């Protein structure tokens, strides 16, 4: 039976010249701990392993470990090896003692699912099954379209659940919807129509790729697509199922107008179906792509349904865009892990994806209802919009009060995003005050207290 002492691992050590070996090793280890290169809790190699690597006597290394342990730099325990002591924190200069500490205690930022609800056991099960069955080429450079197993699984799922007209050859896997937008922007170029209120991060991606963004109006019925014909653009970025951030679905008449514009002008609509699986008080709204597959480039992702930590998105492209996008992406799939793609394929085909979505749909509906009820009870003079679907709601505020609410939120350690964050820079800032509340973001245990803090903020700022 192997003991820990028989296991070896690397430690990069360069001993200074001009002093003895023992003094050089002591100095090198102290400097590494002092500078933070060796962090508290880091396990050091066994003395025998490090001695062999350095070409010095084992006793020299053992003596250095013992001296550093006596001085409080290291901790040596029988059977556990030698680790950098936690007390060495006092020696580390210029490092953040808690770099991962969140800035705010409470968060209602939109755009994230409840991270604690990630289906870990089911995902691990799918990973095990997928990797066991994976062909050898899954561990080599692969098709820039993405793994065929995932494209096949998405073909079945998207046509069944979202009404997308698709076959595997028209799917290109991306690292996220943002990655897909960047690739499409490079392929399209020119000017692009965007909603006057939209996800600012995606709008910035378009600008970064050299596109000029032209704002068009939005209201409770979604994008005012009748304005598309008066622009000089030949592409548009829309969220037809659930307009972000205002929340309205694109009406059938406006869908028809958008498709007619694209068909008559040869334009392309980029459809960001970012949270189409989550609807509560209305019938399912299918993808716009299902009406006009050769005019619409459809984007989807698991960032809302599963986790933004799983960097997988997809594009369903019109035939004319497949080769330009692939040429922009490159000859190999360098963006998305093949093993994650295989895992997601199994997760979908096994039915685990649908089960998780149904569970989270019920969870988020309860949270939506709790938000509405709490606001109605404690802050009845504000209005909530965009609540029939998705993972966020908009709380409308009196004109000129948005910044006061955000300032009060910061004081109460609550992270919020104002509606003005999503306003196009060419649109007048007059009116339209509000906050965008991501009710899916907190954990279940944090949610009630987070709502209480939100109400305290609104009561304080709007009194």
Tab-separated table of C-alpha atoms in Angstrom:
chain	number	residue	atom	x	y	z
A	1	UNK	CA	0.000	0.000	0.000
A	2	UNK	CA	1.431	3.366	-1.058
A	3	UNK	CA	1.804	6.045	1.570
A	4	UNK	CA	1.686	9.760	0.844
A	5	UNK	CA	5.472	9.883	1.214
A	6	UNK	CA	5.873	7.648	-1.835
A	7	UNK	CA	4.028	10.088	-4.067
A	8	UNK	CA	6.019	12.758	-5.873
A	9	UNK	CA	4.985	16.043	-7.435
A	10	UNK	CA	6.782	19.069	-8.822
A	11	UNK	CA	7.904	22.199	-7.030
A	12	UNK	CA	9.690	24.832	-9.091
A	13	UNK	CA	12.812	25.823	-7.119
A	14	UNK	CA	15.803	27.794	-8.371
A	15	UNK	CA	18.547	27.969	-5.743
A	16	UNK	CA	20.636	31.156	-5.704
A	17	UNK	CA	24.384	30.830	-6.204
A	18	UNK	CA	27.133	32.031	-3.916
A	19	UNK	CA	25.760	30.611	-0.663
A	20	UNK	CA	25.529	27.119	0.752
A	21	UNK	CA	22.849	24.711	-0.438
A	22	UNK	CA	21.021	24.656	2.891
A	23	UNK	CA	20.970	28.461	3.209
A	24	UNK	CA	19.925	28.787	-0.438
A	25	UNK	CA	16.984	26.401	0.008
A	26	UNK	CA	15.834	28.133	3.197
A	27	UNK	CA	15.962	31.517	1.502
A	28	UNK	CA	14.151	30.271	-1.605
A	29	UNK	CA	11.294	28.667	0.345
A	30	UNK	CA	10.863	31.698	2.611
A	31	UNK	CA	10.830	34.038	-0.370
A	32	UNK	CA	8.239	31.868	-2.154
A	33	UNK	CA	5.966	31.919	0.901
A	34	UNK	CA	6.568	35.611	1.573
A	35	UNK	CA	5.724	36.588	-2.017
A	36	UNK	CA	2.607	34.438	-2.164
A	37	UNK	CA	3.950	31.982	-4.748
A	38	UNK	CA	3.429	29.286	-2.133
A	39	UNK	CA	0.072	29.994	-0.561
A	40	UNK	CA	-1.194	28.811	2.848
A	41	UNK	CA	-2.261	25.187	2.641
A	42	UNK	CA	0.004	24.361	-0.312
A	43	UNK	CA	1.487	20.890	0.136
A	44	UNK	CA	5.221	20.594	-0.445
A	45	UNK	CA	6.886	17.558	-2.007
A	46	UNK	CA	8.280	14.867	0.304
A	47	UNK	CA	11.868	15.617	1.292
A	48	UNK	CA	13.081	12.612	-0.724
A	49	UNK	CA	11.339	13.845	-3.905
A	50	UNK	CA	12.597	17.408	-3.624
A	51	UNK	CA	16.130	16.206	-2.809
A	52	UNK	CA	16.188	14.040	-5.961
A	53	UNK	CA	14.894	16.924	-8.093
A	54	UNK	CA	17.507	19.340	-6.725
A	55	UNK	CA	20.373	16.842	-6.602
A	56	UNK	CA	21.011	17.448	-2.885
A	57	UNK	CA	21.043	15.256	0.183
A	58	UNK	CA	17.657	14.276	1.595
A	59	UNK	CA	18.746	15.350	5.089
A	60	UNK	CA	19.367	18.875	3.774
A	61	UNK	CA	15.776	19.180	2.633
A	62	UNK	CA	14.437	17.548	5.810
A	63	UNK	CA	16.450	19.944	7.982
A	64	UNK	CA	15.128	22.950	6.026
A	65	UNK	CA	11.547	21.749	6.408
A	66	UNK	CA	12.089	21.278	10.153
A	67	UNK	CA	13.597	24.742	10.611
A	68	UNK	CA	10.808	26.437	8.673
A	69	UNK	CA	8.223	24.463	10.627
A	70	UNK	CA	9.798	25.543	13.919
A	71	UNK	CA	9.627	29.162	12.765
A	72	UNK	CA	5.928	28.852	11.880
A	73	UNK	CA	6.304	28.930	8.108
A	74	UNK	CA	5.401	25.272	7.555
A	75	UNK	CA	3.342	22.625	9.307
A	76	UNK	CA	4.504	19.004	9.317
A	77	UNK	CA	2.136	16.248	10.417
A	78	UNK	CA	2.717	12.510	10.379
A	79	UNK	CA	0.914	10.986	7.416
A	80	UNK	CA	-0.175	14.366	6.043
A	81	UNK	CA	3.081	15.690	4.653
A	82	UNK	CA	4.352	19.248	4.890
A	83	UNK	CA	2.160	22.238	4.046
A	84	UNK	CA	2.549	25.997	4.136
A	85	UNK	CA	1.161	27.197	7.472
A	86	UNK	CA	-1.917	29.396	7.639
A	87	UNK	CA	0.072	31.646	9.960
A	88	UNK	CA	2.151	32.500	6.930
A	89	UNK	CA	-0.689	34.838	5.948
A	90	UNK	CA	1.056	37.372	8.138
A	91	UNK	CA	4.130	37.205	5.915
A	92	UNK	CA	2.326	37.648	2.612
A	93	UNK	CA	2.416	41.241	1.426
A	94	UNK	CA	0.264	42.954	-1.144
A	95	UNK	CA	-2.309	40.198	-1.640
A	96	UNK	CA	-6.062	40.366	-1.195
A	97	UNK	CA	-6.886	38.133	1.790
A	98	UNK	CA	-10.283	37.252	0.340
A	99	UNK	CA	-10.203	37.835	-3.426
A	100	UNK	CA	-13.369	35.833	-4.047
A	101	UNK	CA	-15.480	37.628	-1.448
A	102	UNK	CA	-18.581	39.078	-3.123
A	103	UNK	CA	-18.860	42.841	-3.097
A	104	UNK	CA	-22.436	42.763	-1.841
A	105	UNK	CA	-24.147	40.572	0.725
A	106	UNK	CA	-27.365	40.536	-1.298
A	107	UNK	CA	-27.809	40.448	-5.050
A	108	UNK	CA	-30.763	40.796	-7.410
A	109	UNK	CA	-28.669	41.289	-10.524
A	110	UNK	CA	-30.391	39.885	-13.614
A	111	UNK	CA	-28.915	37.256	-15.873
A	112	UNK	CA	-28.015	34.374	-13.559
A	113	UNK	CA	-29.859	31.297	-12.345
A	114	UNK	CA	-29.678	30.113	-8.745
A	115	UNK	CA	-26.165	28.647	-8.654
A	116	UNK	CA	-27.051	26.423	-5.696
A	117	UNK	CA	-29.687	24.645	-7.813
A	118	UNK	CA	-27.201	23.260	-10.337
A	119	UNK	CA	-28.005	19.520	-10.766
A	120	UNK	CA	-24.605	18.243	-9.706
A	121	UNK	CA	-25.422	14.563	-9.296
A	122	UNK	CA	-27.271	14.354	-12.610
A	123	UNK	CA	-24.490	16.236	-14.416
A	124	UNK	CA	-21.837	13.929	-12.953
A	125	UNK	CA	-23.882	10.913	-14.023
A	126	UNK	CA	-24.118	12.233	-17.576
A	127	UNK	CA	-20.401	13.035	-17.615
A	128	UNK	CA	-19.553	9.508	-16.532
A	129	UNK	CA	-21.810	7.942	-19.155
A	130	UNK	CA	-20.650	10.290	-21.914
A	131	UNK	CA	-16.935	9.847	-21.258
A	132	UNK	CA	-17.256	6.080	-20.978
A	133	UNK	CA	-18.883	5.917	-24.399
A	134	UNK	CA	-16.815	8.682	-26.032
A	135	UNK	CA	-14.909	7.808	-29.211
A	136	UNK	CA	-11.169	8.422	-29.296
A	137	UNK	CA	-11.555	11.449	-31.562
A	138	UNK	CA	-13.419	13.250	-28.770
A	139	UNK	CA	-10.020	13.831	-27.171
A	140	UNK	CA	-8.442	15.342	-30.288
A	141	UNK	CA	-9.020	18.533	-32.273
A	142	UNK	CA	-12.582	18.402	-33.534
A	143	UNK	CA	-15.056	19.882	-36.014
A	144	UNK	CA	-15.479	23.687	-35.696
A	145	UNK	CA	-19.224	23.077	-35.818
A	146	UNK	CA	-18.906	21.260	-32.492
A	147	UNK	CA	-19.390	17.627	-31.499
A	148	UNK	CA	-21.940	15.857	-33.673
A	149	UNK	CA	-23.385	14.147	-30.588
A	150	UNK	CA	-24.410	17.514	-29.142
A	151	UNK	CA	-25.647	18.846	-32.461
A	152	UNK	CA	-27.835	15.756	-32.866
A	153	UNK	CA	-29.223	16.132	-29.351
A	154	UNK	CA	-29.916	19.835	-29.883
A	155	UNK	CA	-31.663	19.133	-33.184
A	156	UNK	CA	-34.237	16.965	-31.431
A	157	UNK	CA	-34.589	19.239	-28.400
A	158	UNK	CA	-34.846	22.578	-30.218
A	159	UNK	CA	-37.397	21.355	-32.734
A	160	UNK	CA	-39.504	19.768	-29.984
A	161	UNK	CA	-39.266	22.399	-27.252
A	162	UNK	CA	-38.685	25.664	-29.126
A	163	UNK	CA	-40.163	25.058	-32.578
A	164	UNK	CA	-36.826	25.606	-34.318
A	165	UNK	CA	-36.465	24.227	-37.845
A	166	UNK	CA	-33.040	22.665	-37.791
A	167	UNK	CA	-30.745	19.849	-38.787
A	168	UNK	CA	-27.297	19.107	-37.312
A	169	UNK	CA	-25.401	20.580	-40.268
A	170	UNK	CA	-26.806	24.044	-39.550
A	171	UNK	CA	-25.834	24.097	-35.868
A	172	UNK	CA	-22.551	25.685	-34.793
A	173	UNK	CA	-21.541	25.346	-31.149
A	174	UNK	CA	-20.240	28.466	-29.393
A	175	UNK	CA	-18.922	29.293	-25.940
A	176	UNK	CA	-21.934	31.506	-25.134
A	177	UNK	CA	-24.569	33.625	-26.805
A	178	UNK	CA	-22.106	36.527	-26.611
A	179	UNK	CA	-19.515	34.465	-28.455
A	180	UNK	CA	-22.121	33.688	-31.092
A	181	UNK	CA	-22.994	37.380	-31.463
A	182	UNK	CA	-19.314	38.245	-31.946
A	183	UNK	CA	-18.904	35.578	-34.631
A	184	UNK	CA	-22.029	36.722	-36.455
A	185	UNK	CA	-20.970	40.359	-36.205
A	186	UNK	CA	-17.674	39.565	-37.940
A	187	UNK	CA	-19.527	37.696	-40.673
A	188	UNK	CA	-22.180	40.395	-41.194
A	189	UNK	CA	-20.423	43.743	-40.685
A	190	UNK	CA	-22.028	47.115	-41.399
A	191	UNK	CA	-24.817	48.526	-39.235
A	192	UNK	CA	-27.236	46.564	-37.074
A	193	UNK	CA	-30.571	47.480	-35.506
A	194	UNK	CA	-30.856	46.882	-31.759
A	195	UNK	CA	-33.557	47.605	-29.204
A	196	UNK	CA	-33.359	51.001	-27.536
A	197	UNK	CA	-33.242	49.023	-24.281
A	198	UNK	CA	-31.231	45.824	-24.580
A	199	UNK	CA	-28.407	43.901	-22.931
A	200	UNK	CA	-25.589	46.432	-22.914
A	201	UNK	CA	-22.921	43.698	-22.934
A	202	UNK	CA	-24.183	42.317	-26.233
A	203	UNK	CA	-24.484	45.793	-27.708
A	204	UNK	CA	-20.875	46.462	-26.735
A	205	UNK	CA	-19.774	43.224	-28.408
A	206	UNK	CA	-21.267	44.488	-31.669
A	207	UNK	CA	-19.476	47.806	-31.294
A	208	UNK	CA	-16.211	46.036	-30.485
A	209	UNK	CA	-16.523	44.128	-33.772
A	210	UNK	CA	-16.868	47.394	-35.676
A	211	UNK	CA	-20.648	47.456	-36.198
A	212	UNK	CA	-22.722	50.610	-35.851
A	213	UNK	CA	-25.771	50.025	-33.662
A	214	UNK	CA	-29.030	51.751	-34.577
A	215	UNK	CA	-31.654	51.884	-31.791
A	216	UNK	CA	-35.320	51.119	-32.458
A	217	UNK	CA	-38.160	51.603	-30.001
A	218	UNK	CA	-39.565	49.012	-27.603
A	219	UNK	CA	-42.825	48.944	-25.638
A	220	UNK	CA	-45.017	46.454	-23.794
A	221	UNK	CA	-45.507	44.527	-27.064
A	222	UNK	CA	-41.790	44.076	-27.648
A	223	UNK	CA	-39.677	45.601	-30.382
A	224	UNK	CA	-41.363	48.135	-32.671
A	225	UNK	CA	-40.354	46.175	-35.762
A	226	UNK	CA	-42.236	48.565	-38.060
A	227	UNK	CA	-39.247	50.893	-37.586
A	228	UNK	CA	-36.854	48.434	-39.218
A	229	UNK	CA	-37.848	49.533	-42.715
A	230	UNK	CA	-36.776	53.114	-42.033
A	231	UNK	CA	-33.241	52.132	-41.090
A	232	UNK	CA	-30.340	51.483	-43.418
A	233	UNK	CA	-29.382	48.324	-41.552
A	234	UNK	CA	-29.299	44.841	-43.013
A	235	UNK	CA	-29.320	42.991	-39.712
A	236	UNK	CA	-31.104	43.216	-36.356
A	237	UNK	CA	-30.551	41.742	-32.901
A	238	UNK	CA	-33.867	40.885	-31.226
A	239	UNK	CA	-35.173	38.996	-28.192
A	240	UNK	CA	-38.607	38.042	-29.585
A	241	UNK	CA	-39.729	35.559	-26.930
A	242	UNK	CA	-39.068	37.799	-23.928
A	243	UNK	CA	-37.720	41.262	-24.693
A	244	UNK	CA	-34.731	42.078	-22.538
A	245	UNK	CA	-35.055	43.884	-20.230
A	246	UNK	CA	-38.667	45.142	-20.497
A	247	UNK	CA	-40.158	41.667	-20.777
A	248	UNK	CA	-42.813	41.836	-23.490
A	249	UNK	CA	-43.094	39.063	-26.091
A	250	UNK	CA	-43.075	40.133	-29.721
A	251	UNK	CA	-46.675	40.132	-30.937
A	252	UNK	CA	-47.642	38.013	-33.978
A	253	UNK	CA	-48.134	41.149	-36.094
A	254	UNK	CA	-44.695	42.490	-35.201
A	255	UNK	CA	-43.135	39.066	-35.811
A	256	UNK	CA	-44.649	39.081	-39.292
A	257	UNK	CA	-43.334	42.602	-39.890
A	258	UNK	CA	-39.810	41.605	-38.872
A	259	UNK	CA	-39.825	38.547	-41.123
A	260	UNK	CA	-41.218	40.541	-44.063
A	261	UNK	CA	-38.474	43.157	-43.621
A	262	UNK	CA	-35.753	40.496	-43.548
A	263	UNK	CA	-37.192	38.619	-46.551
A	264	UNK	CA	-37.703	41.685	-48.733
A	265	UNK	CA	-34.311	43.256	-47.999
A	266	UNK	CA	-32.169	40.121	-47.700
A	267	UNK	CA	-31.434	41.033	-44.083
A	268	UNK	CA	-30.641	38.766	-41.157
A	269	UNK	CA	-32.362	38.708	-37.779
A	270	UNK	CA	-30.240	37.477	-34.872
A	271	UNK	CA	-32.676	35.900	-32.407
A	272	UNK	CA	-31.344	35.683	-28.851
A	273	UNK	CA	-33.596	33.098	-27.189
A	274	UNK	CA	-31.898	33.612	-23.833
A	275	UNK	CA	-34.640	32.347	-21.484
A	276	UNK	CA	-37.364	30.950	-23.729
A	277	UNK	CA	-37.874	27.871	-21.548
A	278	UNK	CA	-39.232	29.898	-18.610
A	279	UNK	CA	-42.817	31.048	-19.034
A	280	UNK	CA	-45.523	31.258	-16.371
A	281	UNK	CA	-48.772	33.029	-17.244
A	282	UNK	CA	-48.927	32.573	-20.979
A	283	UNK	CA	-48.859	29.896	-23.625
A	284	UNK	CA	-45.427	28.856	-24.884
A	285	UNK	CA	-44.010	31.231	-27.466
A	286	UNK	CA	-41.997	29.462	-30.143
A	287	UNK	CA	-38.832	30.735	-31.749
A	288	UNK	CA	-39.086	33.311	-34.507
A	289	UNK	CA	-36.640	31.138	-36.444
A	290	UNK	CA	-39.386	28.550	-36.940
A	291	UNK	CA	-41.220	31.009	-39.201
A	292	UNK	CA	-38.246	32.016	-41.339
A	293	UNK	CA	-35.217	29.730	-40.932
A	294	UNK	CA	-33.330	31.337	-43.828
A	295	UNK	CA	-33.743	34.869	-42.455
A	296	UNK	CA	-33.092	34.178	-38.754
A	297	UNK	CA	-29.871	33.177	-36.990
A	298	UNK	CA	-31.043	31.551	-33.756
A	299	UNK	CA	-28.920	31.725	-30.579
A	300	UNK	CA	-29.334	29.642	-27.434
A	301	UNK	CA	-27.307	28.847	-24.334
A	302	UNK	CA	-27.365	26.919	-21.054
A	303	UNK	CA	-26.315	29.971	-19.023
A	304	UNK	CA	-29.883	30.531	-17.747
A	305	UNK	CA	-31.172	26.957	-17.700
A	306	UNK	CA	-28.109	25.362	-16.081
A	307	UNK	CA	-25.212	27.685	-15.294
A	308	UNK	CA	-23.089	30.402	-16.918
A	309	UNK	CA	-20.088	28.392	-15.711
A	310	UNK	CA	-20.820	25.822	-18.441
A	311	UNK	CA	-19.555	27.694	-21.449
A	312	UNK	CA	-21.814	26.217	-24.114
A	313	UNK	CA	-24.088	28.017	-26.537
A	314	UNK	CA	-25.325	27.281	-30.037
A	315	UNK	CA	-26.267	28.957	-33.277
A	316	UNK	CA	-28.769	27.648	-35.810
A	317	UNK	CA	-27.753	29.459	-38.974
A	318	UNK	CA	-29.261	30.257	-42.367
A	319	UNK	CA	-27.415	28.346	-45.064
A	320	UNK	CA	-25.641	31.465	-46.364
A	321	UNK	CA	-24.045	32.189	-42.969
A	322	UNK	CA	-22.663	28.755	-42.131
A	323	UNK	CA	-19.402	29.014	-44.048
A	324	UNK	CA	-18.671	32.670	-43.148
A	325	UNK	CA	-19.194	31.932	-39.447
A	326	UNK	CA	-17.067	28.768	-39.593
A	327	UNK	CA	-14.319	30.668	-41.406
A	328	UNK	CA	-14.370	33.296	-38.664
A	329	UNK	CA	-14.395	30.690	-35.926
A	330	UNK	CA	-11.399	28.815	-37.299
A	331	UNK	CA	-10.697	25.283	-38.544
A	332	UNK	CA	-10.863	23.602	-35.117
A	333	UNK	CA	-13.173	23.741	-32.126
A	334	UNK	CA	-10.973	25.685	-29.732
A	335	UNK	CA	-13.645	27.409	-27.703
A	336	UNK	CA	-15.782	24.741	-26.032
A	337	UNK	CA	-14.610	21.615	-24.232
A	338	UNK	CA	-15.466	18.479	-26.184
A	339	UNK	CA	-16.073	16.564	-22.975
A	340	UNK	CA	-18.554	19.198	-21.776
A	341	UNK	CA	-20.321	18.969	-25.130
A	342	UNK	CA	-20.596	15.198	-24.781
A	343	UNK	CA	-21.889	15.567	-21.233
A	344	UNK	CA	-24.554	18.054	-22.291
A	345	UNK	CA	-25.595	15.769	-25.154
A	346	UNK	CA	-26.202	12.924	-22.696
A	347	UNK	CA	-27.891	15.323	-20.251
A	348	UNK	CA	-30.377	16.297	-22.958
A	349	UNK	CA	-30.953	12.835	-24.441
A	350	UNK	CA	-31.441	11.200	-21.038
A	351	UNK	CA	-34.299	13.570	-20.191
A	352	UNK	CA	-32.385	15.153	-17.313
A	353	UNK	CA	-32.355	18.557	-19.036
A	354	UNK	CA	-36.151	18.625	-19.388
A	355	UNK	CA	-36.588	17.475	-15.783
A	356	UNK	CA	-34.304	20.223	-14.518
A	357	UNK	CA	-36.087	22.890	-16.563
A	358	UNK	CA	-39.521	21.800	-15.290
A	359	UNK	CA	-38.252	21.875	-11.707
A	360	UNK	CA	-36.663	25.313	-12.063
A	361	UNK	CA	-39.695	26.698	-13.926
A	362	UNK	CA	-41.828	25.898	-10.890
A	363	UNK	CA	-39.199	27.306	-8.525
A	364	UNK	CA	-38.824	30.576	-10.400
A	365	UNK	CA	-42.576	30.988	-10.753
A	366	UNK	CA	-42.897	30.774	-6.962
A	367	UNK	CA	-40.139	33.346	-6.612
A	368	UNK	CA	-41.858	35.634	-9.137
A	369	UNK	CA	-45.119	35.326	-7.201
A	370	UNK	CA	-43.309	36.036	-3.922
A	371	UNK	CA	-41.701	39.150	-5.406
A	372	UNK	CA	-45.034	40.457	-6.690
A	373	UNK	CA	-46.830	39.767	-3.409
A	374	UNK	CA	-44.085	41.306	-1.267
A	375	UNK	CA	-43.892	44.480	-3.351
A	376	UNK	CA	-47.693	44.803	-3.383
A	377	UNK	CA	-47.768	44.551	0.405
A	378	UNK	CA	-44.791	46.737	1.332
A	379	UNK	CA	-44.301	49.142	-1.594
A	380	UNK	CA	-47.697	49.249	-3.311
A	381	UNK	CA	-47.082	52.539	-5.148
A	382	UNK	CA	-44.546	51.034	-7.594
A	383	UNK	CA	-45.459	49.019	-10.679
A	384	UNK	CA	-43.958	45.669	-11.728
A	385	UNK	CA	-43.728	44.743	-15.423
A	386	UNK	CA	-42.445	41.906	-17.586
A	387	UNK	CA	-43.431	39.143	-15.167
A	388	UNK	CA	-45.152	36.602	-17.420
A	389	UNK	CA	-41.896	34.845	-18.286
A	390	UNK	CA	-38.161	34.808	-17.736
A	391	UNK	CA	-35.967	35.272	-14.677
A	392	UNK	CA	-36.316	38.984	-14.025
A	393	UNK	CA	-38.881	41.729	-13.608
A	394	UNK	CA	-38.810	45.495	-14.081
A	395	UNK	CA	-39.929	47.726	-11.216
A	396	UNK	CA	-40.958	51.084	-12.617
A	397	UNK	CA	-39.947	54.092	-10.545
A	398	UNK	CA	-41.027	57.741	-10.408
A	399	UNK	CA	-39.096	59.924	-12.828
A	400	UNK	CA	-35.713	60.959	-11.473
A	401	UNK	CA	-35.628	58.403	-8.639
A	402	UNK	CA	-33.543	55.602	-10.139
A	403	UNK	CA	-30.194	56.833	-8.878
A	404	UNK	CA	-31.583	57.384	-5.383
A	405	UNK	CA	-32.725	53.768	-5.295
A	406	UNK	CA	-29.348	52.489	-6.489
A	407	UNK	CA	-27.547	54.605	-3.882
A	408	UNK	CA	-29.819	53.299	-1.122
A	409	UNK	CA	-29.235	49.748	-2.351
A	410	UNK	CA	-25.491	50.167	-2.100
A	411	UNK	CA	-25.871	51.458	1.448
A	412	UNK	CA	-27.917	48.348	2.317
A	413	UNK	CA	-25.334	46.026	0.702
A	414	UNK	CA	-27.732	45.066	-2.118
A	415	UNK	CA	-26.521	44.762	-5.707
A	416	UNK	CA	-29.096	46.128	-8.154
A	417	UNK	CA	-29.060	47.229	-11.776
A	418	UNK	CA	-30.922	50.292	-13.006
A	419	UNK	CA	-32.959	50.311	-16.188
A	420	UNK	CA	-30.756	53.103	-17.515
A	421	UNK	CA	-27.868	50.619	-17.727
A	422	UNK	CA	-29.574	49.030	-20.712
A	423	UNK	CA	-30.550	52.228	-22.552
A	424	UNK	CA	-28.837	52.815	-25.876
A	425	UNK	CA	-26.497	55.840	-25.650
A	426	UNK	CA	-28.286	57.535	-28.552
A	427	UNK	CA	-31.668	57.389	-26.779
A	428	UNK	CA	-32.863	60.276	-24.632
A	429	UNK	CA	-32.463	59.591	-20.895
A	430	UNK	CA	-35.702	61.435	-20.052
A	431	UNK	CA	-38.148	59.187	-18.150
A	432	UNK	CA	-37.996	55.418	-18.118
A	433	UNK	CA	-36.655	55.129	-14.572
A	434	UNK	CA	-36.679	51.666	-13.050
A	435	UNK	CA	-34.689	48.756	-11.710
A	436	UNK	CA	-34.279	45.299	-13.245
A	437	UNK	CA	-34.713	42.666	-10.547
A	438	UNK	CA	-33.162	39.241	-11.156
A	439	UNK	CA	-35.245	37.100	-8.823
A	440	UNK	CA	-33.470	33.910	-9.888
A	441	UNK	CA	-30.071	35.021	-8.601
A	442	UNK	CA	-30.229	34.494	-4.790
A	443	UNK	CA	-30.172	31.063	-3.249
A	444	UNK	CA	-33.483	29.819	-1.907
A	445	UNK	CA	-32.422	30.444	1.686
A	446	UNK	CA	-31.292	34.016	0.889
A	447	UNK	CA	-34.305	35.000	-1.162
A	448	UNK	CA	-36.797	36.090	1.559
A	449	UNK	CA	-34.246	38.300	3.301
A	450	UNK	CA	-33.111	39.734	-0.043
A	451	UNK	CA	-36.693	40.759	-0.834
A	452	UNK	CA	-36.976	42.407	2.587
A	453	UNK	CA	-33.830	44.416	1.883
A	454	UNK	CA	-35.182	45.414	-1.543
A	455	UNK	CA	-38.367	46.728	0.046
A	456	UNK	CA	-36.352	48.611	2.684
A	457	UNK	CA	-34.355	50.219	-0.128
A	458	UNK	CA	-37.471	51.260	-2.051
A	459	UNK	CA	-39.184	52.577	1.059
A	460	UNK	CA	-36.114	54.617	1.994
A	461	UNK	CA	-35.454	56.057	-1.461
A	462	UNK	CA	-39.077	56.775	-2.436
A	463	UNK	CA	-40.473	58.187	0.789
